[in-house]
Structure formats: structure tokens, C-alpha cells
CSV table of C-alpha atoms and ligand atoms in Angstrom, one decimal:
chain,number,residue,atom,x,y,z
A,1,MET,CA,0.0,0.0,0.0
A,2,GLN,CA,1.3,3.4,-0.9
A,3,LEU,CA,1.1,5.8,2.1
A,4,PRO,CA,-0.9,8.9,1.4
A,5,ARG,CA,1.1,12.1,0.8
A,6,GLY,CA,0.3,15.2,2.6
A,7,ILE,CA,-1.6,15.8,5.9
A,8,TYR,CA,-1.5,13.0,8.5
A,9,GLY,CA,-4.1,13.7,11.2
A,10,ILE,CA,-3.6,12.5,14.8
A,11,THR,CA,-6.6,12.4,17.1
A,12,ASP,CA,-6.5,14.3,20.4
A,13,THR,CA,-9.3,15.5,22.6
A,14,SER,CA,-7.4,18.4,24.3
A,15,TYR,CA,-8.7,21.0,22.0
A,16,THR,CA,-12.0,22.1,20.2
A,17,VAL,CA,-13.0,18.6,19.2
A,18,LYS,CA,-14.0,16.6,22.2
A,19,SER,CA,-13.9,13.0,21.1
A,20,HIS,CA,-11.4,10.9,19.1
A,21,VAL,CA,-14.1,9.7,16.7
A,22,ASN,CA,-15.1,13.3,16.0
A,23,ALA,CA,-11.5,14.3,15.6
A,24,ALA,CA,-11.1,11.6,12.9
A,25,ARG,CA,-14.3,12.8,11.2
A,26,VAL,CA,-12.9,16.3,11.1
A,27,PHE,CA,-9.7,15.2,9.5
A,28,LEU,CA,-11.6,13.0,7.0
A,29,GLU,CA,-14.2,15.7,6.0
A,30,GLY,CA,-11.3,18.0,5.5
A,31,GLY,CA,-9.6,15.7,3.0
A,32,VAL,CA,-7.0,14.1,5.2
A,33,ARG,CA,-6.3,10.5,4.1
A,34,ILE,CA,-4.1,9.1,6.8
A,35,ILE,CA,-5.3,9.1,10.4
A,36,GLN,CA,-3.7,8.1,13.6
A,37,TYR,CA,-5.9,7.1,16.5
A,38,ARG,CA,-3.9,8.1,19.6
A,39,ARG,CA,-5.5,7.5,22.9
A,40,LYS,CA,-3.4,6.8,26.0
A,41,GLU,CA,-6.0,6.0,28.6
A,42,GLY,CA,-9.1,3.9,28.8
A,43,SER,CA,-9.9,0.2,28.9
A,44,ILE,CA,-9.2,-2.0,25.9
A,45,LYS,CA,-12.9,-2.3,25.4
A,46,VAL,CA,-13.3,1.5,24.9
A,47,LEU,CA,-10.1,1.7,22.8
A,48,LEU,CA,-11.4,-1.1,20.6
A,49,GLU,CA,-14.8,0.4,20.2
A,50,GLU,CA,-13.4,3.7,19.2
A,51,ALA,CA,-10.9,2.2,16.9
A,52,LYS,CA,-13.6,0.3,15.1
A,53,ALA,CA,-15.8,3.4,14.8
A,54,ILE,CA,-12.8,5.3,13.3
A,55,ARG,CA,-12.1,2.3,11.0
A,56,ARG,CA,-15.6,2.5,9.6
A,57,LEU,CA,-15.1,6.2,9.0
A,58,CYS,CA,-11.8,5.7,7.3
A,59,ASN,CA,-13.3,3.0,5.1
A,60,GLU,CA,-16.0,5.5,3.9
A,61,TYR,CA,-13.3,8.0,2.9
A,62,GLY,CA,-10.8,5.5,1.7
A,63,ALA,CA,-8.3,6.6,4.3
A,64,VAL,CA,-5.5,4.7,6.0
A,65,LEU,CA,-5.8,4.1,9.7
A,66,ILE,CA,-2.8,3.8,12.1
A,67,ILE,CA,-3.2,3.0,15.8
A,68,ASP,CA,-0.7,4.5,18.2
A,69,ASP,CA,1.2,2.0,20.1
A,70,ARG,CA,-1.3,-0.9,20.4
A,71,VAL,CA,-0.8,-3.7,18.0
A,72,ASP,CA,-3.6,-5.6,19.6
A,73,ILE,CA,-6.1,-2.8,19.0
A,74,ALA,CA,-4.7,-2.4,15.5
A,75,ILE,CA,-5.3,-6.0,14.6
A,76,LEU,CA,-8.7,-6.4,16.4
A,77,SER,CA,-10.0,-3.2,14.7
A,78,ASP,CA,-8.7,-4.1,11.3
A,79,ALA,CA,-6.5,-1.0,11.2
A,80,ASP,CA,-3.8,-0.7,8.5
A,81,GLY,CA,-0.9,-0.2,10.9
A,82,VAL,CA,0.6,0.9,14.2
A,83,HIS,CA,2.8,3.7,15.2
A,84,ALA,CA,5.6,2.7,17.6
A,85,GLY,CA,7.1,5.6,19.5
A,86,LEU,CA,10.5,5.4,21.0
A,87,ASP,CA,8.9,4.2,24.3
A,88,ASP,CA,6.8,1.6,22.6
A,89,ALA,CA,7.4,-2.0,21.5
A,90,PRO,CA,10.5,-2.4,19.3
A,91,VAL,CA,9.7,-2.0,15.6
A,92,ASP,CA,11.7,-5.2,14.6
A,93,GLU,CA,9.7,-7.3,17.1
A,94,ILE,CA,6.4,-6.0,15.8
A,95,ARG,CA,7.6,-6.6,12.2
A,96,ARG,CA,8.6,-10.1,13.0
A,97,ARG,CA,5.3,-11.1,14.7
A,98,PHE,CA,2.8,-8.9,12.9
A,99,GLY,CA,4.3,-8.8,9.4
A,100,GLY,CA,1.2,-7.5,7.7
A,101,LEU,CA,0.9,-4.2,9.5
A,102,ILE,CA,2.2,-0.8,8.3
A,103,ILE,CA,4.6,0.2,11.1
A,104,GLY,CA,5.6,3.8,11.8
A,105,ALA,CA,8.6,4.7,13.9
A,106,SER,CA,9.4,8.0,15.6
A,107,ALA,CA,12.8,9.7,15.2
A,108,SER,CA,14.3,13.0,16.3
A,109,THR,CA,17.8,12.2,14.9
A,110,VAL,CA,19.2,10.7,11.7
A,111,ASP,CA,20.4,7.7,13.8
A,112,GLU,CA,17.0,7.0,15.2
A,113,ALA,CA,15.5,7.3,11.7
A,114,LEU,CA,18.1,4.9,10.3
A,115,GLN,CA,17.4,2.5,13.2
A,116,GLY,CA,13.7,2.6,12.5
A,117,GLU,CA,14.2,2.0,8.8
A,118,ARG,CA,16.6,-1.0,9.5
A,119,ALA,CA,14.1,-2.4,12.0
A,120,GLY,CA,11.5,-2.6,9.3
A,121,ALA,CA,9.5,0.6,9.7
A,122,ASN,CA,7.4,1.7,6.7
A,123,TYR,CA,7.6,5.4,7.6
A,124,ILE,CA,9.2,7.7,10.0
A,125,GLY,CA,7.5,10.4,12.1
A,126,ALA,CA,10.3,12.9,12.4
A,127,GLY,CA,10.2,15.7,14.9
A,128,SER,CA,9.5,17.8,16.7
A,129,VAL,CA,10.3,20.0,13.8
A,130,PHE,CA,9.1,23.0,15.8
A,131,PRO,CA,8.4,23.4,19.5
A,132,SER,CA,5.0,21.7,19.9
A,133,PRO,CA,2.3,22.2,22.4
A,134,THR,CA,1.3,18.5,22.3
A,135,ARG,CA,4.9,17.2,22.8
A,136,PRO,CA,6.8,19.8,24.9
A,137,ASP,CA,9.2,17.1,26.0
A,138,TYR,CA,10.3,16.2,22.5
A,139,ARG,CA,13.7,17.1,21.1
A,140,ILE,CA,13.5,19.8,18.4
A,141,THR,CA,14.9,18.7,15.0
A,142,GLY,CA,14.4,22.0,13.3
A,143,LEU,CA,14.0,22.2,9.5
A,144,ASP,CA,17.6,21.2,9.0
A,145,GLY,CA,17.2,18.1,11.2
A,146,LEU,CA,14.1,17.2,9.2
A,147,ARG,CA,15.9,17.5,5.9
A,148,ASN,CA,18.8,15.4,7.1
A,149,ILE,CA,16.4,12.7,8.2
A,150,VAL,CA,14.5,12.8,4.9
A,151,ARG,CA,17.9,12.5,3.0
A,152,SER,CA,19.1,9.6,5.2
A,153,VAL,CA,16.3,7.2,4.8
A,154,ASN,CA,14.5,5.6,1.8
A,155,ILE,CA,11.1,5.4,3.4
A,156,PRO,CA,8.4,8.2,3.7
A,157,VAL,CA,9.0,10.8,6.4
A,158,TYR,CA,6.1,12.6,8.0
A,159,ALA,CA,7.2,15.8,9.7
A,160,ILE,CA,5.6,16.3,13.2
A,161,GLY,CA,5.6,18.9,15.9
A,162,GLY,CA,4.3,22.4,15.9
A,163,ILE,CA,3.3,22.4,12.2
A,164,THR,CA,1.1,25.3,11.2
A,165,LEU,CA,-0.6,26.2,8.0
A,166,GLU,CA,2.2,28.7,7.3
A,167,SER,CA,4.9,26.1,7.7
A,168,ILE,CA,3.4,23.6,5.2
A,169,PRO,CA,5.4,25.0,2.2
A,170,VAL,CA,8.7,24.8,3.9
A,171,ILE,CA,8.0,21.3,5.3
A,172,LYS,CA,7.2,20.1,1.8
A,173,ALA,CA,10.3,21.8,0.4
A,174,MET,CA,12.4,19.8,2.9
A,175,GLY,CA,11.3,16.7,1.1
A,176,ALA,CA,8.8,15.4,3.7
A,177,TRP,CA,6.2,12.9,2.5
A,178,GLY,CA,3.7,14.7,4.6
A,179,ALA,CA,3.0,16.6,7.8
A,180,ALA,CA,1.4,15.3,11.0
A,181,VAL,CA,-1.0,17.8,12.4
A,182,ILE,CA,-2.9,17.8,15.7
A,183,SER,CA,-3.5,21.1,17.4
A,184,GLY,CA,-3.0,23.0,14.1
A,185,ILE,CA,-6.4,21.5,13.0
A,186,LEU,CA,-8.1,20.4,16.2
A,187,ALA,CA,-7.6,23.6,18.1
A,188,ALA,CA,-9.1,25.7,15.3
A,189,LYS,CA,-12.4,27.5,15.6
A,190,ASP,CA,-13.7,25.7,12.6
A,191,PRO,CA,-11.6,22.5,12.5
A,192,VAL,CA,-13.0,21.1,9.3
A,193,LYS,CA,-12.3,24.3,7.4
A,194,MET,CA,-8.8,24.3,8.9
A,195,ALA,CA,-8.3,20.7,7.8
A,196,LYS,CA,-9.3,21.7,4.3
A,197,ALA,CA,-6.9,24.6,4.4
A,198,PHE,CA,-4.0,22.3,5.4
A,199,VAL,CA,-4.8,19.8,2.7
A,200,GLU,CA,-5.0,22.5,0.1
A,201,ALA,CA,-1.9,24.2,1.3
A,202,TRP,CA,0.0,20.9,0.8
A,203,GLU,CA,-1.5,20.2,-2.6
A,204,ASN,CA,-1.0,23.7,-3.9
A,205,VAL,CA,2.6,24.3,-3.0
B,1,MET,CA,-1.6,-27.8,26.2
B,2,GLN,CA,-3.1,-29.1,29.4
B,3,LEU,CA,-3.7,-26.3,31.8
B,4,PRO,CA,-1.9,-26.9,35.2
B,5,ARG,CA,-4.2,-27.8,38.0
B,6,GLY,CA,-4.0,-26.1,41.4
B,7,ILE,CA,-2.7,-22.7,42.3
B,8,TYR,CA,-2.8,-20.0,39.7
B,9,GLY,CA,-0.6,-17.0,40.7
B,10,ILE,CA,-1.4,-13.5,39.7
B,11,THR,CA,1.2,-10.8,40.0
B,12,ASP,CA,0.5,-7.7,42.1
B,13,THR,CA,2.8,-5.2,43.7
B,14,SER,CA,0.4,-3.9,46.4
B,15,TYR,CA,1.7,-6.3,49.1
B,16,THR,CA,5.0,-7.6,50.4
B,17,VAL,CA,6.6,-8.3,47.1
B,18,LYS,CA,7.3,-5.1,45.3
B,19,SER,CA,7.9,-6.1,41.7
B,20,HIS,CA,5.9,-8.2,39.2
B,21,VAL,CA,9.0,-10.2,38.2
B,22,ASN,CA,9.7,-11.0,41.9
B,23,ALA,CA,6.0,-11.9,42.4
B,24,ALA,CA,6.3,-14.4,39.6
B,25,ARG,CA,9.5,-15.7,41.1
B,26,VAL,CA,7.8,-16.2,44.4
B,27,PHE,CA,5.0,-18.2,42.9
B,28,LEU,CA,7.4,-20.3,40.8
B,29,GLU,CA,9.7,-21.1,43.7
B,30,GLY,CA,6.7,-22.1,45.7
B,31,GLY,CA,5.7,-24.6,43.0
B,32,VAL,CA,2.9,-22.6,41.2
B,33,ARG,CA,2.9,-23.7,37.5
B,34,ILE,CA,0.5,-21.1,36.0
B,35,ILE,CA,1.3,-17.4,36.3
B,36,GLN,CA,-0.7,-14.4,35.2
B,37,TYR,CA,1.2,-11.2,34.7
B,38,ARG,CA,-1.2,-8.5,35.5
B,39,ARG,CA,0.0,-4.9,35.3
B,40,LYS,CA,-2.4,-2.1,34.5
B,41,GLU,CA,-0.1,0.9,34.2
B,42,GLY,CA,3.2,1.6,32.5
B,43,SER,CA,4.5,2.0,28.9
B,44,ILE,CA,4.4,-0.9,26.5
B,45,LYS,CA,8.1,-1.0,26.7
B,46,VAL,CA,8.1,-1.6,30.4
B,47,LEU,CA,5.2,-4.1,30.1
B,48,LEU,CA,7.1,-6.0,27.4
B,49,GLU,CA,10.4,-6.1,29.3
B,50,GLU,CA,8.7,-7.4,32.4
B,51,ALA,CA,6.7,-9.9,30.4
B,52,LYS,CA,9.8,-11.2,28.8
B,53,ALA,CA,11.6,-11.5,32.1
B,54,ILE,CA,8.7,-13.5,33.5
B,55,ARG,CA,8.6,-15.6,30.4
B,56,ARG,CA,12.2,-16.6,31.0
B,57,LEU,CA,11.4,-17.5,34.6
B,58,CYS,CA,8.4,-19.5,33.6
B,59,ASN,CA,10.5,-21.4,31.1
B,60,GLU,CA,13.0,-22.3,33.8
B,61,TYR,CA,10.2,-23.8,35.9
B,62,GLY,CA,8.1,-25.2,33.0
B,63,ALA,CA,5.2,-22.9,33.9
B,64,VAL,CA,2.4,-21.5,31.8
B,65,LEU,CA,2.4,-17.7,31.3
B,66,ILE,CA,-0.8,-15.8,30.8
B,67,ILE,CA,-0.8,-12.0,30.3
B,68,ASP,CA,-3.7,-10.0,31.6
B,69,ASP,CA,-5.6,-8.1,28.9
B,70,ARG,CA,-2.8,-7.4,26.4
B,71,VAL,CA,-2.7,-9.6,23.4
B,72,ASP,CA,0.1,-7.6,21.9
B,73,ILE,CA,2.3,-8.1,25.0
B,74,ALA,CA,1.3,-11.8,25.1
B,75,ILE,CA,2.5,-12.3,21.5
B,76,LEU,CA,5.6,-10.2,21.7
B,77,SER,CA,6.7,-11.8,24.9
B,78,ASP,CA,5.9,-15.4,23.7
B,79,ALA,CA,3.4,-15.9,26.5
B,80,ASP,CA,1.1,-18.9,26.3
B,81,GLY,CA,-2.1,-16.9,26.6
B,82,VAL,CA,-4.1,-13.9,27.6
B,83,HIS,CA,-6.8,-13.3,30.2
B,84,ALA,CA,-9.7,-11.3,28.9
B,85,GLY,CA,-11.7,-9.7,31.6
B,86,LEU,CA,-15.3,-8.6,31.1
B,87,ASP,CA,-14.0,-5.1,30.3
B,88,ASP,CA,-11.4,-6.3,27.9
B,89,ALA,CA,-11.5,-7.3,24.2
B,90,PRO,CA,-14.2,-9.8,23.3
B,91,VAL,CA,-13.0,-13.4,23.6
B,92,ASP,CA,-14.4,-14.4,20.2
B,93,GLU,CA,-12.5,-11.6,18.4
B,94,ILE,CA,-9.3,-12.6,20.1
B,95,ARG,CA,-9.9,-16.2,19.2
B,96,ARG,CA,-10.5,-15.3,15.6
B,97,ARG,CA,-7.4,-13.2,15.2
B,98,PHE,CA,-5.0,-14.8,17.6
B,99,GLY,CA,-6.0,-18.5,17.4
B,100,GLY,CA,-2.9,-19.9,18.9
B,101,LEU,CA,-3.3,-18.3,22.3
B,102,ILE,CA,-4.8,-19.8,25.5
B,103,ILE,CA,-7.6,-17.4,26.3
B,104,GLY,CA,-9.1,-17.1,29.7
B,105,ALA,CA,-12.4,-15.4,30.4
B,106,SER,CA,-13.8,-14.0,33.6
B,107,ALA,CA,-17.3,-14.9,34.9
B,108,SER,CA,-19.3,-14.2,38.0
B,109,THR,CA,-22.4,-16.0,36.7
B,110,VAL,CA,-23.3,-19.2,34.9
B,111,ASP,CA,-24.4,-17.1,31.9
B,112,GLU,CA,-21.1,-15.3,31.7
B,113,ALA,CA,-19.2,-18.6,32.0
B,114,LEU,CA,-21.3,-20.1,29.2
B,115,GLN,CA,-20.8,-17.1,27.1
B,116,GLY,CA,-17.0,-17.3,27.6
B,117,GLU,CA,-17.0,-21.0,26.7
B,118,ARG,CA,-19.0,-20.4,23.5
B,119,ALA,CA,-16.8,-17.5,22.6
B,120,GLY,CA,-13.8,-19.8,22.6
B,121,ALA,CA,-12.2,-19.4,26.0
B,122,ASN,CA,-9.9,-22.2,27.2
B,123,TYR,CA,-10.7,-21.6,30.8
B,124,ILE,CA,-12.9,-19.5,33.1
B,125,GLY,CA,-11.7,-17.4,36.0
B,126,ALA,CA,-14.8,-17.6,38.3
B,127,GLY,CA,-15.4,-15.2,41.1
B,128,SER,CA,-15.1,-13.4,43.3
B,129,VAL,CA,-15.8,-16.6,45.3
B,130,PHE,CA,-15.3,-14.6,48.5
B,131,PRO,CA,-15.1,-10.9,49.2
B,132,SER,CA,-11.6,-10.0,47.9
B,133,PRO,CA,-9.3,-7.2,48.9
B,134,THR,CA,-7.9,-6.9,45.4
B,135,ARG,CA,-11.3,-6.8,43.6
B,136,PRO,CA,-13.8,-5.1,46.0
B,137,ASP,CA,-16.0,-4.2,43.1
B,138,TYR,CA,-16.5,-7.8,41.9
B,139,ARG,CA,-19.8,-9.6,42.3
B,140,ILE,CA,-19.6,-12.4,44.9
B,141,THR,CA,-20.4,-15.9,43.5
B,142,GLY,CA,-20.0,-17.7,46.8
B,143,LEU,CA,-19.2,-21.4,46.8
B,144,ASP,CA,-22.6,-22.3,45.3
B,145,GLY,CA,-22.0,-19.9,42.5
B,146,LEU,CA,-18.6,-21.4,41.9
B,147,ARG,CA,-20.1,-25.0,41.8
B,148,ASN,CA,-22.8,-23.9,39.4
B,149,ILE,CA,-20.2,-22.5,37.0
B,150,VAL,CA,-18.0,-25.6,37.3
B,151,ARG,CA,-21.0,-27.8,36.5
B,152,SER,CA,-22.2,-25.6,33.6
B,153,VAL,CA,-19.1,-25.5,31.5
B,154,ASN,CA,-16.7,-28.1,30.0
B,155,ILE,CA,-13.6,-26.1,30.3
B,156,PRO,CA,-11.3,-25.7,33.4
B,157,VAL,CA,-12.5,-23.2,36.0
B,158,TYR,CA,-10.1,-21.4,38.3
B,159,ALA,CA,-11.8,-20.0,41.3
B,160,ILE,CA,-10.7,-16.4,42.2
B,161,GLY,CA,-11.3,-13.9,44.9
B,162,GLY,CA,-10.5,-13.9,48.6
B,163,ILE,CA,-9.1,-17.4,48.5
B,164,THR,CA,-7.1,-18.3,51.6
B,165,LEU,CA,-5.1,-21.4,52.6
B,166,GLU,CA,-8.1,-22.6,54.7
B,167,SER,CA,-10.5,-22.4,51.8
B,168,ILE,CA,-8.4,-24.5,49.4
B,169,PRO,CA,-10.1,-27.8,50.4
B,170,VAL,CA,-13.6,-26.5,49.8
B,171,ILE,CA,-12.6,-24.8,46.5
B,172,LYS,CA,-11.3,-28.1,45.3
B,173,ALA,CA,-14.3,-29.9,46.5
B,174,MET,CA,-16.5,-27.6,44.4
B,175,GLY,CA,-14.8,-29.1,41.3
B,176,ALA,CA,-12.6,-26.2,40.5
B,177,TRP,CA,-9.5,-26.9,38.3
B,178,GLY,CA,-7.5,-24.6,40.5
B,179,ALA,CA,-7.5,-21.5,42.6
B,180,ALA,CA,-6.1,-18.1,41.6
B,181,VAL,CA,-4.3,-16.5,44.5
B,182,ILE,CA,-2.9,-13.0,44.8
B,183,SER,CA,-2.8,-11.4,48.3
B,184,GLY,CA,-3.1,-14.9,50.0
B,185,ILE,CA,0.5,-15.4,48.9
B,186,LEU,CA,1.9,-12.0,48.1
B,187,ALA,CA,0.8,-10.4,51.3
B,188,ALA,CA,2.4,-13.1,53.5
B,189,LYS,CA,5.4,-12.5,55.7
B,190,ASP,CA,7.2,-15.3,53.9
B,191,PRO,CA,5.6,-15.4,50.5
B,192,VAL,CA,7.6,-18.3,49.1
B,193,LYS,CA,6.8,-20.4,52.1
B,194,MET,CA,3.1,-19.4,51.8
B,195,ALA,CA,3.1,-20.3,48.1
B,196,LYS,CA,4.4,-23.8,49.0
B,197,ALA,CA,1.8,-24.1,51.6
B,198,PHE,CA,-1.0,-23.3,49.0
B,199,VAL,CA,0.5,-25.7,46.5
B,200,GLU,CA,0.7,-28.5,49.1
B,201,ALA,CA,-2.8,-27.7,50.4
B,202,TRP,CA,-4.2,-28.2,47.0
B,203,GLU,CA,-2.2,-31.4,46.3
B,204,ASN,CA,-2.9,-33.0,49.7
B,205,VAL,CA,-6.7,-32.6,49.8
C,1,NI,NI1,3.4,5.7,21.9
């Protein structure tokens, strides 16, 4: 499966949109075609129900669904893949046991990106490119760091961290496959309109 | 695989033993041959590392390892199975996607036990038999309820909830395959000695 280029939406309920399912809907209505369901708390039952609801939505829109962290939820909800952060299960072990999944790896350095690629990741989430309200603890790669990561690996790189509408052109110019957006869309007054603006900004550069 | 009869140890760090790995070691040194690793909090990375450490211990002792809740951790750690509580992923979905695992289901009524069996569970954890300090919110089945569950299903039933050394004979007399013990062993002054006492109590009835 070819990973969609452009905006990669990550669900979050800290902003205007108050449920993960609605966050996914906002992204999809705005034209985003790869969604990550990221929820850290809650029982497996709740996680699985939400993941299935988001799976159905993604199917309607022909979008790719990635689950943060939880391979079990990914498989039980028929998601396309899983994102393994640096504190999550090792990419190579996931690859060995769950070969069919798309696996994303996080990286804030070229070394981490190369490690993720060697371990079998299908894409890299690289960042934080800018200081990010959702990930204040993340190392900042800056645009140079992003470009170095893009040049060092042969798999798609989604830029992540503090990405605004205004930064889309320069992110694309660095060679990123796409840009992961959370608060940039979900904290907007009109999140669907903002999602559309991001998608268009990427397409029209 | 034949499920071991007798004492079923569940890890918990609320008592005398302060780590899950040590709790597993206590059970194993005491002669327990089926261990459930149950940890609700912590990153996947930590869960996976502990699960692997407990897997190695269980291999040394020839014991069965069950992971509470987390199919992903179970598979990535090479555990034998997963225990799916009533708030966890549905047993039939786990069975369909992860056929090779031993799956345990929880039940506090005959209906729930039959449902678990039909869904493909390999064993039932039935309880709470007695009021339990670790599960104050659980419905109490009593000894009658335990016996009714044992009679209604064709799969092994481990009694759980408030089981003490003194209650082992009557639990066995109700037809249970075994008894799940947490605080009864892990809150003891000498937990290994207590584990041995439980194992012997079961064997010598
Ligand atoms: Ni994560």
C-alpha cells in the first residue's frame, strides 16, 4: 500500500473537538487520508470500540488508519498499521510477529531514523520539527534536522511537531512525504475548514 | 496444552513483594505452575520487558504464562495466553485473530461462563468466590455460584477472589480446576513459604 502524501491527522481531545471519533471525522471531512488514533488512557474495550468506529469512517473515505502503540487494538480493529514511538514496542519485534501491518517509527535524529528503517518501519514520524504544544518534551529537530532525516532514509517521512498552515510549504520543500497535524487543526475555531486549508496548502505548493 | 491444576498465581505489587517479576519468582519457587502477569499501568516498553523476564522465569520452571488483557504483549513476549476480563477485548474476536493463544475469560455468573466458553475461552476465572481485597467491586459468587459455574461449562474453572489457605479444600471440593491467588500469597510475611503451603494444600486434599 502506498502511504498517502500530505496531511497526517492525529486524534486528540485536548482542543476544540472533544472525542477521538469526531477528531477523525474532522480530518476526513477536511480531506486528510491518513489518520492516527492516539489515545493513551481507557480500557481495551473502549479503545477497541473507538478504533472500530474510526475504522468504519476511514473506510468511507478510503483513508489509512494507524493506531498509536497498540498492536492488539490495530489487529482487532482491522487498522492498517501501528505507530511505535520510542517508548513503545521495538519495531523489529512488531515486524517479526505482525508482518502485515504498516509500522511507523518515531525519530528525532538521523540515527533514530536509520534505526527505524533498518528495524522494518514503513515510515518515519520525524520531529518535533518546531516546538510543539502537544509534545513539549520532544527534542527539536528544526528544519535542518528534518531535511537530514529525509535524506538519510528511503522510506516516507512525515514531519511532526508544531506544524502550522504557514509552515506547510517549507515542510514540503524539505522533502517530507507529509506533515502530521494535531492542534493546528483540532484547536481551530472551525476545525473542518482548517483541515481543508491544510490539505489545500499541501497540494498547492 | 493441558492447563496446570492447582494454584494460579497473579502478579501484584500492592503487598509484600514489590515487583511483578519478583512476584512471579515467588509463585514459581513455591511450586505454582501457571502465572498471570497483571499490570495495568506503564508503557508498552516496560510491560514488554517485564513480560519477557517473567517468560524466561516460567520457562525455567516449566510454567504456563498468561498475560492479563494485552494480546500484543502476550504475543511479543511469547506468552502462552491472555486473560480477557469482562471489560477487555471480546474473547471471540481474540480467538478469531490470535488463534494460537490460550484465552481465559472472567465470569461471575453461569451465563457469563457459558458465554465465555461459547466465545472460545480455554478456561474460566470464576469469582469473586469470597469478598476480595484486590477486587472489591466484583460480584460475589459464593461457593454455590462457583459450583454452578463448574457444572455448567466443560472447560477448566479457576476460582478467584479472597481465597485463603483454609479455603483450598472446599474450593477443590466444588470441582474447580484450580484457585487463583494474589494477596493470599503476596501479602504473606514469607511469600515463598506461603506459596508452597498453598500448592501443598491443593495437592494433599
Ligand atoms: Ni506511543
